[in-house]
Amino acid sequence: MKKIFLFALCITSLWSCRKDNSGFDGPSIKEMFGPFKMEEDFKASRDSVDFGNGETVLFTARFNKAIAWRITVTGQTSHAKKIITGLSKTIDTPAGIWNGSTTIFPMFRIENCVAVLSLDGVADSFQVATKIKSIKVNTGLVIADFENGFDPAWTKFVQTGADMDFNIKNDGYAPQGVKYLNMAGTVNWDWLIGMIDYPASAYGGGKTLPLPSNPDQVYFNCLIYGVPNTNESLVLFQFKEDEHATGNIDPNTNDEYDLQIHVNWTGWKLISVRYSDLPYLNNGQPAVPKGNNQHNPDKIGKISMLELADPSNGFASCKIDYLIFTSSPLEP
Amino acid sequence: MDKLKLPVLLLFLTLQVNALHAQQRHTIEIVGGARSIISNNNIKVRDSVPDTTTIKRNTGGYALIDLGVDVRPNKYVEILGMFRIRNDYGGFWGSGVSFDVRQLWLKGIIGNVVRYQVGDLNLKQTPFTLYNHHADRIDSLPAIFNLQNEIISYEKFYMDNTWRQQGVNVDFGLNFSKILKEIDFTGYMTRLNGTNFVTIPDRLMSGASVNIIQSRHVNFGYNGFWVFDVKGTVPDSSLYNNSVNTINLGYVTDFRNNMRLDCKAEFGWSKSVWSKDVDASQLKDYFIHAYATLNLPKQNLDFTLGYLNVGPDFRSIGAQSKDINYAAAPNYYNYYTNKQIARPLSVFDVVRNENIYNTSVSSNLMPSNPVYNNVLPYGLATFNIQGGYAKINYTYPEGIAVNFEEYVLSEIRGQGTNSLKLFTQSKLLAQFEINKLAHFSKRLKVNLGANYQTTWRSSDAAIEDVALNSLQFHAGIEFEFIKKMDLLLGFVGLFNKGNDFIPVRNSYSKVEYFEKVNYDLSQNYSGAGIRFRFLSDRIYLCALYQFNTYTDKQNTNPSYNLDQFALIFNMTF
């Protein structure tokens, strides 16, 4: 009996060690499911913002409870939209910071903007105005934004099909700047509609692109527009490495990595992919590269961009803009 | 490549059979199992708008064979390699055929002292360190449902309360003539996940136990469990570390008339740390679990009284991983209604759908589902709970087993309020082997069970009040009407009514939000079938029909019926 008593004493003495558990976990239920009250008005930290010089806008607000919120900033001229969402009791840094980036294209321009705060389950919305003095600058190597037309160093090939339109356009569709490349046509004997080669020599005169050597820190980005009610396009990028910097890329002794995009959406979409994630594709299937089998972005000698479509389908069309290498996924 | 697999497999089998003949019978054995399931399924959606989108019927199935070669080249080493060939019905040569390695392990003994095993391991420590609680499973399930439940256990390598891991395990024991009787050591190290060299580090899991048997009356021990990321396997990342250390004590004493009192306790503490991550503070807490069982052999009775106190910040991923992943797609009528919304899981899925079951422990705290367990969703390792329980167990040698348990628990720290939730669970399980009681040879088993759970919170602010009641009950009959041929009947009912607030946690398991839920849910799951047992219970052919209704009176999700006819052949050898 004495032993049992000692056993029980040992356990109960441990029980008394419980730390203080006053307070509770998580947000207050009374607040969460009680009536909503705006405790601090929705504000923007600046009336006007110079994104090009690294300035940002901080949106702030405070509520009496944690609530799902959504800020939609709309460019009054471009109709670009930036959407920021969260679930919290306050909107503050870092969640409330806008650096000039875009969620729904086109990208913002120098223009007036209106930011609207809407809250889950609350009928009222709140708004503030701000003005963009200069747009956000994306750091990276721009391969093509088509603002200055075709670079004479590029090589273009377009099939002689029907309704061919492989031209740079300025018709208000551009997601970045004012121009983009339209790629459309009917080629009923071949998958290829048209292509452009971007040689490394067009970007600083060297035999390879001036990119970092670490493939994990190189991202290729582009904006592609899927045309509604049109046959699916296939955009293929071939990144051809010139491993020995000869200026003459032998496909049998050099690596090639590929990015194949099925344009099966409508509207503009950002494509962003890390160079080290790219496979080599042989007839659309992953295969072993023919060079050193290492991703070497600093050895890319040429990029080929091909617009493809199933020849039995007929007319295919898509638009493309803003081909850029960055060190992290592009935040346009 | 796939076309080469079968010839290679046949060649391998031929070699194995030759080896079997060539060597002593005890040195090479073929082990494994075979199964074939074909089923016809039907869903009926009871939505306000007729569902014309969901494909209502589907027929499918598979045949598989697990072939393992258990080799004992000498008395110190045993090796098992098992592969699986599976063919989905309708597949043929490369389409629907898969070929996998299912098990691979090697075990042996070093110097007649240290036992070791490498490769696949089935690991278990204590309920607070590494333990698969199967917290949401229905105990003593009728045989008509248990057949498919046992297939899940086989598929996921659930052996009692073990978790399947890959790594190395060693154990050895020392015997003493004075002061101590015996000391047993066990240690293991396994790899939870491999690195992707960028963001996910190598994560290892290890554990050690030392159990000291001082005498027939006294034993005690230490258990350690650690999960940690290996530094340097990814560049500059936050590293996770979860450690649990526990002490267990045991004391047994005998009284007159062979009565025995068995006292056991385990207490310990845990720590979870995310290095470098400013959003996560470390979580530290402790637990105590103690119980005493009075065994009255003359009366065939056991009485148990226990106390449980598990801190709100106690985290042990080895003991708090759930076997059911409620976030997993069932891969069986995933979507329904014209809007093709996700179909809520039903008892039908919990009992028979292996796709929602986990094989390994999860590093993140897995969500619980109050419909299936609102009191102890992580078994005894459920955190933020304290209280007591009592159990009575009656076992009559001639075919009666009755078990009743009652838990009365409360939270330690409030969730979204200072008011605490109170929980009760009353569970009754009974099994009657009527053939033994009435002394006839053909099998006639009846099993009954019920589990009633309540969750209740009363607060000054009515909006914080919680009242949720759940009743699960089941009944089953297994009747051998012709030699080796059984009629199987069974029913499971599950009813949930009331409201609760479900915490929504971030990746550090901290509560960020509460989801308010209201239930008025009833589920009925019934089944009938005929089973023919061949040489033993391990080989059977069963034709069964099961019918499930899921009725949501709140219409949070539209109600539906599911029914299935299945033909199952299963054997293990």
Coordinates of C-alpha atoms in Angstrom, one line a residue, chain B residues 154-542:
Chain B
Y154 CA -2.5 -4.9 -45.1
E155 CA -1.9 -2.3 -47.7
K156 CA -0.7 0.3 -45.3
F157 CA 1.3 -2.1 -43.1
Y158 CA -0.7 -1.3 -40.0
M159 CA 0.3 -4.0 -37.5
D160 CA -1.4 -3.1 -34.3
N161 CA -0.2 0.4 -33.6
T162 CA 2.9 0.5 -35.7
W163 CA 4.0 2.9 -38.4
R164 CA 5.9 1.7 -41.4
Q165 CA 9.3 3.3 -41.8
Q166 CA 12.5 2.7 -43.7
G167 CA 15.8 2.8 -41.8
V168 CA 17.6 0.7 -39.2
N169 CA 16.6 -0.7 -35.9
V170 CA 18.7 -2.4 -33.2
D171 CA 17.8 -3.9 -29.9
F172 CA 19.5 -6.0 -27.2
G173 CA 18.9 -7.0 -23.6
L174 CA 21.1 -7.6 -20.5
N175 CA 20.2 -9.9 -17.7
F176 CA 21.4 -9.5 -14.1
S177 CA 21.5 -11.7 -11.1
K178 CA 21.2 -9.0 -8.4
I179 CA 19.4 -5.7 -7.9
L180 CA 18.0 -5.6 -11.5
K181 CA 16.5 -8.4 -13.4
E182 CA 16.8 -7.2 -17.0
I183 CA 17.5 -4.1 -19.1
D184 CA 16.3 -3.9 -22.7
F185 CA 17.6 -1.4 -25.2
T186 CA 15.9 -0.4 -28.5
G187 CA 17.0 2.2 -30.9
Y188 CA 16.1 3.1 -34.5
M189 CA 16.7 5.7 -37.1
T190 CA 14.7 6.2 -40.2
R191 CA 14.3 8.8 -43.0
L192 CA 11.0 10.6 -43.1
N193 CA 11.7 12.4 -46.3
G194 CA 14.5 13.1 -48.7
T195 CA 15.8 16.5 -49.7
N196 CA 14.9 18.2 -53.0
F197 CA 18.2 20.1 -52.6
V198 CA 16.4 23.5 -52.7
T199 CA 13.7 24.0 -50.1
I200 CA 13.0 20.6 -48.4
P201 CA 15.8 19.3 -46.2
D202 CA 16.5 15.7 -45.4
R203 CA 14.3 14.8 -42.4
L204 CA 15.2 11.9 -40.1
M205 CA 13.3 10.3 -37.3
S206 CA 15.0 8.4 -34.5
G207 CA 14.1 6.9 -31.2
A208 CA 15.5 5.0 -28.2
S209 CA 14.0 3.1 -25.4
V210 CA 15.5 1.7 -22.2
N211 CA 13.3 -0.6 -20.2
I212 CA 14.5 -1.8 -16.8
I213 CA 12.7 -4.7 -15.1
Q214 CA 13.8 -4.5 -11.5
S215 CA 11.7 -7.4 -10.3
R216 CA 8.4 -9.1 -11.0
H217 CA 6.7 -6.1 -9.3
V218 CA 8.6 -3.0 -10.5
N219 CA 9.7 -1.8 -13.9
F220 CA 10.6 1.6 -15.3
G221 CA 12.2 3.0 -18.4
Y222 CA 13.1 5.9 -20.6
N223 CA 11.8 6.6 -24.1
G224 CA 13.2 9.2 -26.5
F225 CA 11.8 10.3 -29.8
W226 CA 13.4 12.8 -32.1
V227 CA 12.6 14.2 -35.6
F228 CA 15.1 16.6 -37.1
D229 CA 16.2 18.1 -40.3
V230 CA 19.8 17.5 -41.5
K231 CA 21.7 20.7 -41.6
G232 CA 23.3 21.5 -44.9
T233 CA 21.0 19.4 -47.1
V234 CA 19.4 22.6 -48.4
P235 CA 20.9 26.1 -48.6
D236 CA 20.1 28.4 -45.6
S237 CA 16.8 26.9 -44.6
S238 CA 14.7 26.8 -41.4
L239 CA 15.3 23.5 -39.7
Y240 CA 12.6 21.6 -37.8
N241 CA 13.2 19.7 -34.6
N242 CA 10.7 17.8 -32.5
S243 CA 11.8 15.9 -29.5
V244 CA 9.9 13.9 -26.9
N245 CA 11.3 12.4 -23.8
T246 CA 9.3 10.2 -21.5
I247 CA 9.7 8.1 -18.4
N248 CA 7.5 5.1 -17.8
L249 CA 6.9 3.4 -14.5
G250 CA 5.1 0.2 -13.7
Y251 CA 4.2 -1.5 -10.4
V252 CA 2.4 -4.8 -10.1
T253 CA 1.2 -6.4 -6.9
D254 CA -0.9 -9.4 -6.1
F255 CA -3.6 -9.8 -3.5
R256 CA -5.5 -12.6 -2.1
N257 CA -7.6 -14.8 -4.4
N258 CA -5.2 -14.1 -7.3
M259 CA -6.3 -10.5 -7.5
R260 CA -3.7 -8.3 -9.2
L261 CA -3.3 -4.5 -9.2
D262 CA -1.3 -3.3 -12.2
C263 CA -0.3 0.4 -11.9
K264 CA 1.3 2.1 -14.9
A265 CA 2.4 5.6 -15.6
E266 CA 4.1 7.6 -18.3
F267 CA 5.1 11.2 -18.2
G268 CA 7.3 13.3 -20.3
W269 CA 7.8 16.5 -22.2
S270 CA 8.1 17.7 -25.8
K271 CA 9.8 20.5 -27.7
S272 CA 9.2 21.6 -31.2
V273 CA 11.5 24.2 -32.8
W274 CA 11.7 25.8 -36.2
S275 CA 15.2 27.4 -36.4
K276 CA 15.4 30.8 -38.1
D277 CA 11.7 31.1 -38.6
V278 CA 10.5 34.3 -36.9
D279 CA 6.9 33.4 -37.3
A280 CA 7.2 30.3 -35.2
S281 CA 8.1 30.4 -31.5
Q282 CA 9.0 27.0 -30.1
L283 CA 6.3 24.9 -28.5
K284 CA 7.1 23.1 -25.2
D285 CA 4.8 21.2 -22.9
Y286 CA 4.4 18.0 -21.0
F287 CA 2.0 15.2 -20.3
I288 CA 1.1 12.7 -17.6
H289 CA -0.8 9.5 -18.1
A290 CA -1.4 7.1 -15.2
Y291 CA -3.7 4.2 -14.7
A292 CA -4.3 1.3 -12.4
T293 CA -6.0 -1.9 -13.4
L294 CA -7.5 -4.3 -10.9
N295 CA -7.7 -7.8 -12.3
L296 CA -10.2 -10.2 -10.7
P297 CA -9.6 -13.5 -12.4
K298 CA -12.3 -15.4 -10.6
Q299 CA -14.9 -13.0 -11.8
N300 CA -13.3 -12.6 -15.2
L301 CA -13.3 -8.8 -14.6
D302 CA -10.8 -6.0 -15.0
F303 CA -11.4 -2.5 -13.7
T304 CA -9.2 0.4 -14.8
L305 CA -9.0 3.9 -13.6
G306 CA -6.9 6.4 -15.4
Y307 CA -5.8 10.0 -15.4
L308 CA -4.7 11.9 -18.5
N309 CA -3.2 15.3 -18.8
V310 CA -1.6 16.4 -22.1
G311 CA -0.5 20.0 -22.4
P312 CA -1.8 22.3 -25.1
D313 CA 1.6 22.7 -26.6
F314 CA 2.6 19.1 -26.4
R315 CA 3.6 18.0 -29.9
S316 CA 4.8 14.5 -30.8
I317 CA 4.5 13.9 -34.5
G318 CA 5.1 10.2 -34.1
A319 CA 2.1 9.9 -31.8
Q320 CA -0.1 12.7 -33.2
S321 CA -0.1 11.6 -36.9
K322 CA -3.4 10.3 -37.9
D323 CA -3.9 7.2 -40.1
I324 CA -6.8 8.9 -41.9
N325 CA -6.0 12.0 -44.0
Y326 CA -9.2 13.9 -44.3
A327 CA -7.6 16.3 -46.8
A328 CA -6.8 13.4 -49.2
A329 CA -8.9 12.9 -52.3
P330 CA -10.9 9.6 -52.0
N331 CA -10.4 8.8 -55.7
Y332 CA -13.9 7.5 -55.6
Y333 CA -16.7 9.8 -56.6
N334 CA -14.4 12.8 -55.8
Y335 CA -17.0 15.3 -57.0
Y336 CA -20.7 15.3 -57.2
T337 CA -23.8 17.5 -58.0
N338 CA -24.1 19.6 -61.1
K339 CA -21.6 22.0 -59.5
Q340 CA -19.1 19.2 -59.1
I341 CA -18.3 20.1 -55.5
A342 CA -16.0 17.9 -53.4
R343 CA -18.0 14.9 -52.0
P344 CA -17.7 14.9 -48.2
L345 CA -16.3 11.6 -46.8
S346 CA -18.7 9.2 -45.3
V347 CA -18.4 6.1 -43.1
F348 CA -18.2 4.2 -46.3
D349 CA -14.9 5.8 -47.1
V350 CA -13.5 5.5 -43.6
V351 CA -14.2 1.8 -43.5
R352 CA -13.1 0.7 -47.0
N353 CA -11.2 3.4 -48.9
E354 CA -7.5 2.9 -48.7
N355 CA -6.8 6.1 -50.6
I356 CA -7.5 8.3 -47.6
Y357 CA -5.2 6.3 -45.3
N358 CA -1.5 7.3 -44.6
T359 CA 1.4 5.0 -44.6
S360 CA 3.8 7.1 -42.7
V361 CA 3.9 9.8 -40.0
S362 CA 3.3 13.3 -41.0
S363 CA 5.5 16.3 -40.0
N364 CA 2.6 18.7 -40.0
L365 CA -0.3 18.4 -37.6
M366 CA -3.0 16.6 -39.6
P367 CA -6.5 17.9 -39.4
S368 CA -9.1 16.1 -37.4
N369 CA -12.7 15.6 -38.3
P370 CA -15.3 16.1 -35.5
V371 CA -17.8 13.9 -37.3
Y372 CA -15.7 10.8 -36.6
N373 CA -14.0 11.8 -33.4
N374 CA -14.4 14.9 -31.4
V375 CA -13.0 13.8 -28.0
L376 CA -9.7 12.1 -28.6
P377 CA -8.9 12.8 -32.3
Y378 CA -5.2 12.0 -31.7
G379 CA -5.9 9.1 -29.3
L380 CA -4.3 9.4 -25.9
A381 CA -1.8 11.8 -27.4
T382 CA -4.5 14.4 -28.1
F383 CA -3.1 17.7 -26.8
N384 CA -4.9 20.2 -24.6
I385 CA -6.8 17.7 -22.6
Q386 CA -7.1 16.6 -19.0
G387 CA -9.4 14.3 -17.1
G388 CA -10.0 10.8 -16.1
Y389 CA -11.4 7.6 -17.4
A390 CA -12.7 4.3 -16.2
K391 CA -12.9 0.9 -18.0
I392 CA -14.6 -2.3 -17.2
N393 CA -13.7 -5.4 -19.1
Y394 CA -15.6 -8.7 -18.8
T395 CA -14.3 -11.8 -20.6
Y396 CA -16.1 -15.0 -20.2
P397 CA -13.9 -17.9 -21.5
E398 CA -16.8 -19.5 -23.3
G399 CA -17.4 -16.7 -25.8
I400 CA -18.4 -13.5 -24.2
A401 CA -16.3 -10.3 -24.2
V402 CA -17.8 -7.0 -23.0
N403 CA -15.9 -3.8 -22.6
F404 CA -17.2 -0.5 -21.4
E405 CA -15.2 2.7 -21.0
E406 CA -16.1 6.2 -19.9
Y407 CA -13.9 9.3 -20.5
V408 CA -14.6 12.6 -18.8
L409 CA -12.2 15.3 -20.0
S410 CA -11.8 19.0 -20.4
E411 CA -9.6 21.4 -22.2
I412 CA -6.6 22.9 -20.4
R413 CA -6.4 26.1 -22.4
G414 CA -9.4 27.7 -24.1
Q415 CA -9.8 27.9 -27.9
G416 CA -10.8 31.4 -28.9
T417 CA -12.3 32.0 -25.4
N418 CA -11.3 31.5 -21.8
S419 CA -14.2 29.1 -21.3
L420 CA -13.2 25.5 -21.6
K421 CA -14.8 22.7 -23.5
L422 CA -15.9 19.6 -21.7
F423 CA -15.9 16.2 -23.3
T424 CA -17.4 12.8 -22.5
Q425 CA -17.0 9.5 -24.3
S426 CA -19.0 6.4 -23.4
K427 CA -18.1 3.3 -25.4
L428 CA -19.5 -0.2 -25.2
L429 CA -18.3 -3.1 -27.1
A430 CA -19.7 -6.6 -26.8
Q431 CA -18.9 -9.8 -28.6
F432 CA -20.9 -13.1 -28.2
E433 CA -19.7 -16.3 -29.7
I434 CA -23.0 -18.1 -29.5
N435 CA -21.8 -21.4 -30.8
K436 CA -19.4 -21.6 -27.9
L437 CA -22.1 -20.7 -25.4
A438 CA -24.6 -23.2 -26.9
H439 CA -21.9 -25.7 -27.6
F440 CA -22.4 -26.3 -31.4
S441 CA -19.5 -26.4 -33.9
K442 CA -20.6 -24.0 -36.6
R443 CA -19.5 -20.4 -36.1
L444 CA -22.1 -17.9 -34.9
K445 CA -20.8 -14.6 -33.7
V446 CA -22.7 -11.5 -32.8
N447 CA -21.0 -8.2 -32.1
L448 CA -22.5 -5.0 -30.9
G449 CA -20.9 -1.6 -30.1
A450 CA -21.8 2.0 -29.4
N451 CA -19.8 5.1 -28.9
Y452 CA -21.5 8.3 -27.6
Q453 CA -19.4 11.5 -27.6
T454 CA -20.4 14.9 -26.3
T455 CA -18.6 18.2 -26.5
W456 CA -20.0 21.0 -24.5
R457 CA -18.9 24.6 -23.7
S458 CA -21.0 27.2 -21.9
S459 CA -19.8 30.7 -21.8
D460 CA -21.0 34.2 -20.8
A461 CA -21.2 35.0 -24.5
A462 CA -23.8 32.8 -26.1
I463 CA -21.9 32.9 -29.4
E464 CA -19.1 30.9 -27.8
D465 CA -21.3 28.1 -26.7
V466 CA -20.7 24.6 -28.1
A467 CA -23.0 21.6 -27.9
L468 CA -22.1 18.7 -30.2
N469 CA -23.3 15.1 -29.7
S470 CA -22.2 12.1 -31.8
L471 CA -23.5 8.6 -31.6
Q472 CA -22.0 5.8 -33.5
F473 CA -23.3 2.3 -33.1
H474 CA -22.9 -1.0 -34.9
A475 CA -24.1 -4.5 -35.0
G476 CA -22.9 -7.6 -36.9
I477 CA -23.6 -11.3 -37.3
E478 CA -21.3 -13.9 -38.7
F479 CA -23.1 -17.2 -39.2
E480 CA -21.6 -20.4 -40.7
F481 CA -24.7 -21.9 -42.3
I482 CA -22.8 -24.5 -44.3
K483 CA -19.3 -25.7 -43.4
K484 CA -16.8 -22.9 -44.1
M485 CA -19.5 -20.8 -45.7
D486 CA -20.6 -17.8 -43.7
L487 CA -23.5 -15.4 -43.9
L488 CA -22.3 -11.9 -42.9
L489 CA -24.7 -9.1 -41.9
G490 CA -23.8 -5.7 -40.5
F491 CA -24.9 -2.2 -39.8
V492 CA -23.1 1.0 -38.7
G493 CA -25.0 4.1 -37.8
L494 CA -23.4 7.5 -37.2
F495 CA -25.3 10.6 -36.1
N496 CA -23.9 14.0 -35.4
K497 CA -25.9 17.0 -34.1
G498 CA -24.9 20.3 -32.8
N499 CA -22.3 23.0 -33.3
D500 CA -18.6 23.5 -32.8
F501 CA -15.7 25.7 -33.8
I502 CA -13.0 23.9 -35.7
P503 CA -9.5 25.5 -35.3
V504 CA -7.7 26.3 -38.5
R505 CA -4.0 26.0 -37.8
N506 CA -1.0 27.3 -39.7
S507 CA 2.0 25.1 -40.6
Y508 CA 3.4 25.7 -37.0
S509 CA 0.1 24.2 -35.6
K510 CA -0.9 27.6 -34.2
V511 CA -4.6 28.5 -34.3
E512 CA -5.2 31.3 -36.9
Y513 CA -8.9 31.1 -37.3
F514 CA -12.0 29.2 -36.3
E515 CA -14.5 27.6 -38.7
K516 CA -18.0 27.6 -37.3
V517 CA -19.7 24.3 -38.1
N518 CA -23.3 23.1 -37.5
Y519 CA -24.1 19.4 -37.9
D520 CA -27.3 17.6 -38.3
L521 CA -25.9 14.6 -40.0
S522 CA -27.0 11.0 -40.2
Q523 CA -25.2 8.1 -41.9
N524 CA -26.4 4.5 -42.2
Y525 CA -24.1 1.9 -43.6
S526 CA -25.4 -1.6 -44.0
G527 CA -24.1 -4.7 -45.7
A528 CA -24.8 -8.4 -46.4
G529 CA -22.6 -11.0 -47.9
I530 CA -21.6 -14.6 -48.2
R531 CA -18.1 -15.7 -47.5
F532 CA -16.5 -19.0 -48.3
R533 CA -13.4 -19.8 -46.3
F534 CA -11.0 -22.2 -47.9
L535 CA -8.3 -23.9 -45.8
S536 CA -8.2 -21.2 -43.2
D537 CA -9.6 -17.7 -42.4
R538 CA -6.7 -16.3 -44.4
I539 CA -8.1 -17.5 -47.7
Y540 CA -11.6 -16.5 -48.6
L541 CA -14.0 -15.6 -51.4
C542 CA -16.7 -13.2 -50.5

